[in-house]
DNA sequence: AACGGTGTCAACCGCGGTCTC
DNA sequence: AGAGACCGCGGTTGACACCGT
Protein backbone atom coordinates (compact mmCIF):
# COMPACT_ATOMS: atom_id res chain seq x y z
CA UNK A 1 0.00 0.00 0.00
CA UNK A 2 1.45 3.25 -1.08
CA UNK A 3 1.07 6.12 1.27
CA UNK A 4 0.88 9.51 -0.26
CA UNK A 5 3.71 11.59 1.02
CA UNK A 6 2.46 14.57 2.91
CA UNK A 7 2.95 17.77 1.03
CA UNK A 8 5.61 19.98 2.45
CA UNK A 9 4.49 23.43 3.43
CA UNK A 10 5.62 26.25 1.19
CA UNK A 11 5.25 29.97 1.10
CA UNK A 12 5.53 32.63 3.75
CA UNK A 13 6.54 31.62 7.24
CA UNK A 14 4.32 32.30 10.20
CA UNK A 15 5.61 33.74 13.44
CA UNK A 16 4.92 30.42 15.12
CA UNK A 17 7.02 28.59 12.56
CA UNK A 18 9.80 31.09 13.02
CA UNK A 19 9.82 30.56 16.73
CA UNK A 20 9.85 26.82 16.37
CA UNK A 21 12.74 27.03 13.98
CA UNK A 22 14.72 29.35 16.23
CA UNK A 23 14.27 26.99 19.12
CA UNK A 24 15.31 23.99 17.12
CA UNK A 25 18.39 25.71 15.78
CA UNK A 26 19.33 26.56 19.33
CA UNK A 27 18.99 22.96 20.10
CA UNK A 28 20.77 21.40 17.18
CA UNK A 29 22.89 24.18 15.80
CA UNK A 30 22.70 25.49 12.29
CA UNK A 31 23.78 22.32 10.54
CA UNK A 32 21.93 19.20 9.54
CA UNK A 33 18.94 21.06 8.25
CA UNK A 34 17.00 17.96 7.41
CA UNK A 35 17.23 16.93 11.03
CA UNK A 36 16.24 20.39 12.12
CA UNK A 37 13.24 20.28 9.85
CA UNK A 38 12.16 16.96 11.28
CA UNK A 39 12.82 17.73 14.92
CA UNK A 40 11.15 21.10 14.76
CA UNK A 41 7.89 19.54 13.77
CA UNK A 42 7.65 22.03 10.96
CA UNK A 43 6.27 20.60 7.79
CA UNK A 44 9.07 22.23 5.85
CA UNK A 45 12.08 20.94 4.00
CA UNK A 46 15.50 21.33 5.51
CA UNK A 47 16.34 23.52 2.63
CA UNK A 48 13.47 25.83 3.38
CA UNK A 49 14.44 25.96 7.05
CA UNK A 50 18.01 26.81 6.24
CA UNK A 51 16.93 29.57 3.89
CA UNK A 52 14.61 31.04 6.44
CA UNK A 53 17.31 31.00 9.07
CA UNK A 54 20.03 32.46 6.92
CA UNK A 55 17.94 35.04 5.13
CA UNK A 56 15.73 36.19 7.95
CA UNK A 57 16.09 34.72 11.40
CA UNK A 58 19.80 34.74 11.98
CA UNK A 59 20.66 36.97 14.95
CA UNK A 60 23.22 38.92 12.98
CA UNK A 61 20.93 39.48 10.07
CA UNK A 62 20.67 43.13 9.13
CA UNK A 63 17.29 44.17 7.85
CA UNK A 64 16.52 47.17 5.73
CA UNK A 65 18.26 48.82 2.87
CA UNK A 66 21.95 48.76 2.24
CA UNK A 67 23.79 51.76 3.56
CA UNK A 68 25.72 53.93 1.09
CA UNK A 69 28.92 52.34 2.34
CA UNK A 70 27.55 48.89 1.74
CA UNK A 71 26.35 49.91 -1.69
CA UNK A 72 29.77 51.16 -2.64
CA UNK A 73 31.33 47.97 -1.46
CA UNK A 74 28.90 45.91 -3.47
CA UNK A 75 29.67 47.93 -6.57
CA UNK A 76 33.37 47.50 -6.05
CA UNK A 77 33.19 43.81 -5.38
CA UNK A 78 30.81 43.14 -8.21
CA UNK A 79 33.27 44.80 -10.54
CA UNK A 80 35.84 42.31 -9.37
CA UNK A 81 33.87 39.16 -8.96
CA UNK A 82 30.75 39.52 -11.02
CA UNK A 83 27.64 37.69 -9.86
CA UNK A 84 29.32 35.82 -7.05
CA UNK A 85 26.72 37.01 -4.63
CA UNK A 86 27.63 34.83 -1.73
CA UNK A 87 31.24 35.78 -2.10
CA UNK A 88 30.31 39.45 -2.04
CA UNK A 89 27.97 38.89 0.85
CA UNK A 90 30.79 37.49 2.92
CA UNK A 91 32.33 40.94 2.90
CA UNK A 92 29.19 42.52 4.24
CA UNK A 93 28.48 41.24 7.71
CA UNK A 94 24.81 40.73 8.31
CA UNK A 95 23.95 40.74 4.65
CA UNK A 96 23.10 37.71 2.60
CA UNK A 97 23.59 36.79 -1.00
CA UNK A 98 19.89 37.39 -1.39
CA UNK A 99 20.30 40.98 -0.23
CA UNK A 100 23.09 41.59 -2.67
CA UNK A 101 21.22 39.98 -5.53
CA UNK A 102 18.12 42.01 -4.82
CA UNK A 103 20.05 45.21 -4.54
CA UNK A 104 21.94 44.57 -7.75
CA UNK A 105 18.86 43.62 -9.67
CA UNK A 106 17.17 46.83 -8.67
CA UNK A 107 20.25 48.82 -9.47
CA UNK A 108 20.67 47.28 -12.89
CA UNK A 109 17.05 47.85 -13.73
CA UNK A 110 17.36 51.49 -12.78
CA UNK A 111 20.47 51.86 -14.85
CA UNK A 112 18.87 50.16 -17.83
CA UNK A 113 15.89 52.43 -17.65
CA UNK A 114 18.02 55.50 -17.44
CA UNK A 115 20.11 54.36 -20.36
CA UNK A 116 16.99 53.72 -22.38
CA UNK A 117 15.88 57.23 -21.75
CA UNK A 118 19.21 58.34 -23.13
CA UNK A 119 19.78 60.49 -20.16
CA UNK A 120 23.05 62.33 -20.26
CA UNK A 121 25.72 61.22 -17.80
CA UNK A 122 25.23 64.45 -15.95
CA UNK A 123 21.93 63.12 -14.74
CA UNK A 124 22.23 62.76 -11.02
CA UNK A 125 21.50 59.13 -10.25
CA UNK A 126 23.01 57.84 -13.44
CA UNK A 127 26.10 59.80 -12.75
CA UNK A 128 26.27 58.48 -9.27
CA UNK A 129 25.90 54.83 -10.01
CA UNK A 130 27.59 54.63 -13.34
CA UNK A 131 30.55 56.72 -12.42
CA UNK A 132 31.10 54.99 -9.17
CA UNK A 133 30.93 51.68 -10.93
CA UNK A 134 33.52 52.76 -13.45
CA UNK A 135 35.63 54.29 -10.78
CA UNK A 136 35.70 51.14 -8.78
CA UNK A 137 36.56 49.17 -11.83
CA UNK A 138 39.99 50.64 -11.63
CA UNK A 139 40.37 52.20 -8.26
CA UNK A 140 41.07 50.11 -5.23
CA UNK A 141 38.60 50.17 -2.45
CA UNK A 142 41.19 51.46 -0.05
CA UNK A 143 39.72 54.88 -0.47
CA UNK A 144 36.80 53.66 1.55
CA UNK A 145 38.59 54.10 4.74
CA UNK A 146 37.06 53.89 8.14
CA UNK A 147 37.04 57.65 8.19
CA UNK A 148 33.88 57.92 6.20
CA UNK A 149 32.22 55.09 7.96
CA UNK A 150 29.16 55.90 9.96
CA UNK A 151 27.88 52.42 10.21
CA UNK A 152 30.47 50.70 12.30
CA UNK A 153 29.47 47.29 11.09
CA UNK A 154 29.92 48.09 7.48
CA UNK A 155 32.71 46.38 5.72
CA UNK A 156 34.09 49.62 4.44
CA UNK A 157 36.38 49.25 7.37
CA UNK A 158 37.78 46.20 5.72
CA UNK A 159 41.14 47.20 4.48
CA UNK A 160 42.24 46.98 0.93
CA UNK A 161 44.50 44.15 1.88
CA UNK A 162 41.57 42.27 3.24
CA UNK A 163 39.78 42.73 -0.01
CA UNK A 164 42.78 41.54 -1.87
CA UNK A 165 42.99 38.54 0.33
CA UNK A 166 42.26 35.14 -0.99
CA UNK A 167 38.70 34.06 -1.18
CA UNK A 168 37.66 31.89 1.64
CA UNK A 169 39.50 33.91 4.18
CA UNK A 170 36.16 34.87 5.64
CA UNK A 171 33.86 31.96 5.23
CA UNK A 172 30.23 32.88 5.65
CA UNK A 173 29.96 31.10 8.94
CA UNK A 174 32.89 32.99 10.26
CA UNK A 175 31.36 36.28 9.29
CA UNK A 176 28.24 35.34 11.15
CA UNK A 177 30.24 34.33 14.15
CA UNK A 178 32.16 37.55 14.09
CA UNK A 179 29.10 39.70 14.04
CA UNK A 180 26.48 37.69 15.71
CA UNK A 181 25.23 38.28 19.14
CA UNK A 182 24.61 35.23 21.21
CA UNK A 183 21.55 33.29 20.30
CA UNK A 184 20.18 34.12 23.67
CA UNK A 185 20.05 37.79 22.83
CA UNK A 186 19.37 38.15 19.17
CA UNK A 187 17.93 41.15 17.45
CA UNK A 188 15.17 39.45 15.61
CA UNK A 189 12.23 41.24 14.17
CA UNK A 190 8.81 41.12 15.73
CA UNK A 191 10.05 39.87 19.04
CA UNK A 192 10.49 36.38 17.78
CA UNK A 193 13.12 35.54 20.28
CA UNK A 194 11.34 37.17 23.13
CA UNK A 195 8.47 34.89 22.48
CA UNK A 196 10.42 31.79 21.76
CA UNK A 197 9.83 30.48 25.20
CA UNK A 198 6.35 29.65 24.09
CA UNK A 199 7.59 28.22 20.85
CA UNK A 200 10.03 25.90 22.53
CA UNK A 201 7.22 24.26 24.33
CA UNK A 202 5.76 23.32 21.00
CA UNK A 203 8.95 21.73 19.79
CA UNK A 204 9.38 18.07 20.59
CA UNK A 205 11.60 17.46 23.62
CA UNK A 206 11.80 21.15 24.38
CA UNK A 207 10.31 22.32 27.61
CA UNK A 208 9.65 26.00 27.99
CA UNK A 209 12.89 27.78 27.35
CA UNK A 210 14.97 24.79 28.21
CA UNK A 211 15.89 22.70 25.28
CA UNK A 212 17.75 19.53 25.88
CA UNK A 213 19.23 17.12 23.49
CA UNK A 214 18.65 13.56 24.40
C1' DA B 1 -10.09 57.71 -3.78
C1' DA B 2 -8.68 54.57 -7.30
C1' DC B 3 -5.41 52.77 -10.22
C1' DG B 4 -1.12 51.52 -12.31
C1' DG B 5 3.83 51.45 -12.07
C1' DT B 6 7.88 50.62 -9.40
C1' DG B 7 10.81 49.05 -5.64
C1' DT B 8 11.83 45.88 -2.04
C1' DC B 9 12.05 41.67 0.07
C1' DA B 10 11.10 36.82 0.98
C1' DA B 11 10.88 32.43 -0.86
C1' DC B 12 11.39 28.62 -4.20
C1' DC B 13 13.87 25.94 -7.80
C1' DG B 14 17.53 23.55 -10.07
C1' DC B 15 22.03 22.29 -10.09
C1' DG B 16 26.70 21.37 -8.74
C1' DG B 17 29.82 20.56 -4.97
C1' DT B 18 30.85 18.42 -0.60
C1' DC B 19 30.23 15.27 3.03
C1' DT B 20 29.15 10.92 5.18
C1' DC B 21 28.57 6.19 5.38
C1' DA C 1 35.92 4.12 -4.11
C1' DG C 2 31.16 4.76 -4.83
C1' DA C 3 26.51 6.15 -3.81
C1' DG C 4 23.32 8.71 -1.55
C1' DA C 5 22.35 12.58 1.44
C1' DC C 6 23.00 17.07 2.33
C1' DC C 7 24.51 21.86 1.64
C1' DG C 8 25.14 26.14 -0.66
C1' DC C 9 24.85 29.00 -4.63
C1' DG C 10 22.82 31.69 -8.40
C1' DG C 11 18.68 32.59 -10.86
C1' DT C 12 13.93 33.53 -10.78
C1' DT C 13 9.34 34.55 -9.18
C1' DG C 14 5.66 36.48 -6.52
C1' DA C 15 3.61 39.31 -2.86
C1' DC C 16 3.25 43.50 -0.86
C1' DA C 17 4.14 48.40 0.13
C1' DC C 18 4.82 52.78 -1.61
C1' DC C 19 4.37 56.57 -4.76
C1' DG C 20 2.77 59.35 -8.50
C1' DT C 21 -1.00 60.43 -11.53
Coordinates of C-alpha atoms (C1' of nucleotides) in Angstrom, one line a residue:
Chain A
X1 CA 0.0 0.0 0.0
X2 CA 1.5 3.3 -1.1
X3 CA 1.1 6.1 1.3
X4 CA 0.9 9.5 -0.3
X5 CA 3.7 11.6 1.0
X6 CA 2.5 14.6 2.9
X7 CA 3.0 17.8 1.0
X8 CA 5.6 20.0 2.5
X9 CA 4.5 23.4 3.4
X10 CA 5.6 26.3 1.2
X11 CA 5.3 30.0 1.1
X12 CA 5.5 32.6 3.7
X13 CA 6.5 31.6 7.2
X14 CA 4.3 32.3 10.2
X15 CA 5.6 33.7 13.4
X16 CA 4.9 30.4 15.1
X17 CA 7.0 28.6 12.6
X18 CA 9.8 31.1 13.0
X19 CA 9.8 30.6 16.7
X20 CA 9.9 26.8 16.4
X21 CA 12.7 27.0 14.0
X22 CA 14.7 29.3 16.2
X23 CA 14.3 27.0 19.1
X24 CA 15.3 24.0 17.1
X25 CA 18.4 25.7 15.8
X26 CA 19.3 26.6 19.3
X27 CA 19.0 23.0 20.1
X28 CA 20.8 21.4 17.2
X29 CA 22.9 24.2 15.8
X30 CA 22.7 25.5 12.3
X31 CA 23.8 22.3 10.5
X32 CA 21.9 19.2 9.5
X33 CA 18.9 21.1 8.2
X34 CA 17.0 18.0 7.4
X35 CA 17.2 16.9 11.0
X36 CA 16.2 20.4 12.1
X37 CA 13.2 20.3 9.9
X38 CA 12.2 17.0 11.3
X39 CA 12.8 17.7 14.9
X40 CA 11.2 21.1 14.8
X41 CA 7.9 19.5 13.8
X42 CA 7.7 22.0 11.0
X43 CA 6.3 20.6 7.8
X44 CA 9.1 22.2 5.9
X45 CA 12.1 20.9 4.0
X46 CA 15.5 21.3 5.5
X47 CA 16.3 23.5 2.6
X48 CA 13.5 25.8 3.4
X49 CA 14.4 26.0 7.1
X50 CA 18.0 26.8 6.2
X51 CA 16.9 29.6 3.9
X52 CA 14.6 31.0 6.4
X53 CA 17.3 31.0 9.1
X54 CA 20.0 32.5 6.9
X55 CA 17.9 35.0 5.1
X56 CA 15.7 36.2 7.9
X57 CA 16.1 34.7 11.4
X58 CA 19.8 34.7 12.0
X59 CA 20.7 37.0 15.0
X60 CA 23.2 38.9 13.0
X61 CA 20.9 39.5 10.1
X62 CA 20.7 43.1 9.1
X63 CA 17.3 44.2 7.8
X64 CA 16.5 47.2 5.7
X65 CA 18.3 48.8 2.9
X66 CA 22.0 48.8 2.2
X67 CA 23.8 51.8 3.6
X68 CA 25.7 53.9 1.1
X69 CA 28.9 52.3 2.3
X70 CA 27.6 48.9 1.7
X71 CA 26.3 49.9 -1.7
X72 CA 29.8 51.2 -2.6
X73 CA 31.3 48.0 -1.5
X74 CA 28.9 45.9 -3.5
X75 CA 29.7 47.9 -6.6
X76 CA 33.4 47.5 -6.0
X77 CA 33.2 43.8 -5.4
X78 CA 30.8 43.1 -8.2
X79 CA 33.3 44.8 -10.5
X80 CA 35.8 42.3 -9.4
X81 CA 33.9 39.2 -9.0
X82 CA 30.7 39.5 -11.0
X83 CA 27.6 37.7 -9.9
X84 CA 29.3 35.8 -7.0
X85 CA 26.7 37.0 -4.6
X86 CA 27.6 34.8 -1.7
X87 CA 31.2 35.8 -2.1
X88 CA 30.3 39.5 -2.0
X89 CA 28.0 38.9 0.9
X90 CA 30.8 37.5 2.9
X91 CA 32.3 40.9 2.9
X92 CA 29.2 42.5 4.2
X93 CA 28.5 41.2 7.7
X94 CA 24.8 40.7 8.3
X95 CA 23.9 40.7 4.6
X96 CA 23.1 37.7 2.6
X97 CA 23.6 36.8 -1.0
X98 CA 19.9 37.4 -1.4
X99 CA 20.3 41.0 -0.2
X100 CA 23.1 41.6 -2.7
X101 CA 21.2 40.0 -5.5
X102 CA 18.1 42.0 -4.8
X103 CA 20.1 45.2 -4.5
X104 CA 21.9 44.6 -7.7
X105 CA 18.9 43.6 -9.7
X106 CA 17.2 46.8 -8.7
X107 CA 20.3 48.8 -9.5
X108 CA 20.7 47.3 -12.9
X109 CA 17.1 47.9 -13.7
X110 CA 17.4 51.5 -12.8
X111 CA 20.5 51.9 -14.9
X112 CA 18.9 50.2 -17.8
X113 CA 15.9 52.4 -17.7
X114 CA 18.0 55.5 -17.4
X115 CA 20.1 54.4 -20.4
X116 CA 17.0 53.7 -22.4
X117 CA 15.9 57.2 -21.8
X118 CA 19.2 58.3 -23.1
X119 CA 19.8 60.5 -20.2
X120 CA 23.1 62.3 -20.3
X121 CA 25.7 61.2 -17.8
X122 CA 25.2 64.5 -15.9
X123 CA 21.9 63.1 -14.7
X124 CA 22.2 62.8 -11.0
X125 CA 21.5 59.1 -10.3
X126 CA 23.0 57.8 -13.4
X127 CA 26.1 59.8 -12.7
X128 CA 26.3 58.5 -9.3
X129 CA 25.9 54.8 -10.0
X130 CA 27.6 54.6 -13.3
X131 CA 30.6 56.7 -12.4
X132 CA 31.1 55.0 -9.2
X133 CA 30.9 51.7 -10.9
X134 CA 33.5 52.8 -13.4
X135 CA 35.6 54.3 -10.8
X136 CA 35.7 51.1 -8.8
X137 CA 36.6 49.2 -11.8
X138 CA 40.0 50.6 -11.6
X139 CA 40.4 52.2 -8.3
X140 CA 41.1 50.1 -5.2
X141 CA 38.6 50.2 -2.5
X142 CA 41.2 51.5 -0.1
X143 CA 39.7 54.9 -0.5
X144 CA 36.8 53.7 1.6
X145 CA 38.6 54.1 4.7
X146 CA 37.1 53.9 8.1
X147 CA 37.0 57.6 8.2
X148 CA 33.9 57.9 6.2
X149 CA 32.2 55.1 8.0
X150 CA 29.2 55.9 10.0
X151 CA 27.9 52.4 10.2
X152 CA 30.5 50.7 12.3
X153 CA 29.5 47.3 11.1
X154 CA 29.9 48.1 7.5
X155 CA 32.7 46.4 5.7
X156 CA 34.1 49.6 4.4
X157 CA 36.4 49.2 7.4
X158 CA 37.8 46.2 5.7
X159 CA 41.1 47.2 4.5
X160 CA 42.2 47.0 0.9
X161 CA 44.5 44.1 1.9
X162 CA 41.6 42.3 3.2
X163 CA 39.8 42.7 0.0
X164 CA 42.8 41.5 -1.9
X165 CA 43.0 38.5 0.3
X166 CA 42.3 35.1 -1.0
X167 CA 38.7 34.1 -1.2
X168 CA 37.7 31.9 1.6
X169 CA 39.5 33.9 4.2
X170 CA 36.2 34.9 5.6
X171 CA 33.9 32.0 5.2
X172 CA 30.2 32.9 5.7
X173 CA 30.0 31.1 8.9
X174 CA 32.9 33.0 10.3
X175 CA 31.4 36.3 9.3
X176 CA 28.2 35.3 11.1
X177 CA 30.2 34.3 14.1
X178 CA 32.2 37.6 14.1
X179 CA 29.1 39.7 14.0
X180 CA 26.5 37.7 15.7
X181 CA 25.2 38.3 19.1
X182 CA 24.6 35.2 21.2
X183 CA 21.5 33.3 20.3
X184 CA 20.2 34.1 23.7
X185 CA 20.1 37.8 22.8
X186 CA 19.4 38.1 19.2
X187 CA 17.9 41.1 17.5
X188 CA 15.2 39.5 15.6
X189 CA 12.2 41.2 14.2
X190 CA 8.8 41.1 15.7
X191 CA 10.1 39.9 19.0
X192 CA 10.5 36.4 17.8
X193 CA 13.1 35.5 20.3
X194 CA 11.3 37.2 23.1
X195 CA 8.5 34.9 22.5
X196 CA 10.4 31.8 21.8
X197 CA 9.8 30.5 25.2
X198 CA 6.4 29.6 24.1
X199 CA 7.6 28.2 20.9
X200 CA 10.0 25.9 22.5
X201 CA 7.2 24.3 24.3
X202 CA 5.8 23.3 21.0
X203 CA 9.0 21.7 19.8
X204 CA 9.4 18.1 20.6
X205 CA 11.6 17.5 23.6
X206 CA 11.8 21.1 24.4
X207 CA 10.3 22.3 27.6
X208 CA 9.7 26.0 28.0
X209 CA 12.9 27.8 27.4
X210 CA 15.0 24.8 28.2
X211 CA 15.9 22.7 25.3
X212 CA 17.8 19.5 25.9
X213 CA 19.2 17.1 23.5
X214 CA 18.6 13.6 24.4
Chain B
dA1 C1' -10.1 57.7 -3.8
dA2 C1' -8.7 54.6 -7.3
dC3 C1' -5.4 52.8 -10.2
dG4 C1' -1.1 51.5 -12.3
dG5 C1' 3.8 51.5 -12.1
dT6 C1' 7.9 50.6 -9.4
dG7 C1' 10.8 49.1 -5.6
dT8 C1' 11.8 45.9 -2.0
dC9 C1' 12.1 41.7 0.1
dA10 C1' 11.1 36.8 1.0
dA11 C1' 10.9 32.4 -0.9
dC12 C1' 11.4 28.6 -4.2
dC13 C1' 13.9 25.9 -7.8
dG14 C1' 17.5 23.6 -10.1
dC15 C1' 22.0 22.3 -10.1
dG16 C1' 26.7 21.4 -8.7
dG17 C1' 29.8 20.6 -5.0
dT18 C1' 30.8 18.4 -0.6
dC19 C1' 30.2 15.3 3.0
dT20 C1' 29.2 10.9 5.2
dC21 C1' 28.6 6.2 5.4
Chain C
dA1 C1' 35.9 4.1 -4.1
dG2 C1' 31.2 4.8 -4.8
dA3 C1' 26.5 6.2 -3.8
dG4 C1' 23.3 8.7 -1.6
dA5 C1' 22.4 12.6 1.4
dC6 C1' 23.0 17.1 2.3
dC7 C1' 24.5 21.9 1.6
dG8 C1' 25.1 26.1 -0.7
dC9 C1' 24.9 29.0 -4.6
dG10 C1' 22.8 31.7 -8.4
dG11 C1' 18.7 32.6 -10.9
dT12 C1' 13.9 33.5 -10.8
dT13 C1' 9.3 34.5 -9.2
dG14 C1' 5.7 36.5 -6.5
dA15 C1' 3.6 39.3 -2.9
dC16 C1' 3.2 43.5 -0.9
dA17 C1' 4.1 48.4 0.1
dC18 C1' 4.8 52.8 -1.6
dC19 C1' 4.4 56.6 -4.8
dG20 C1' 2.8 59.4 -8.5
dT21 C1' -1.0 60.4 -11.5

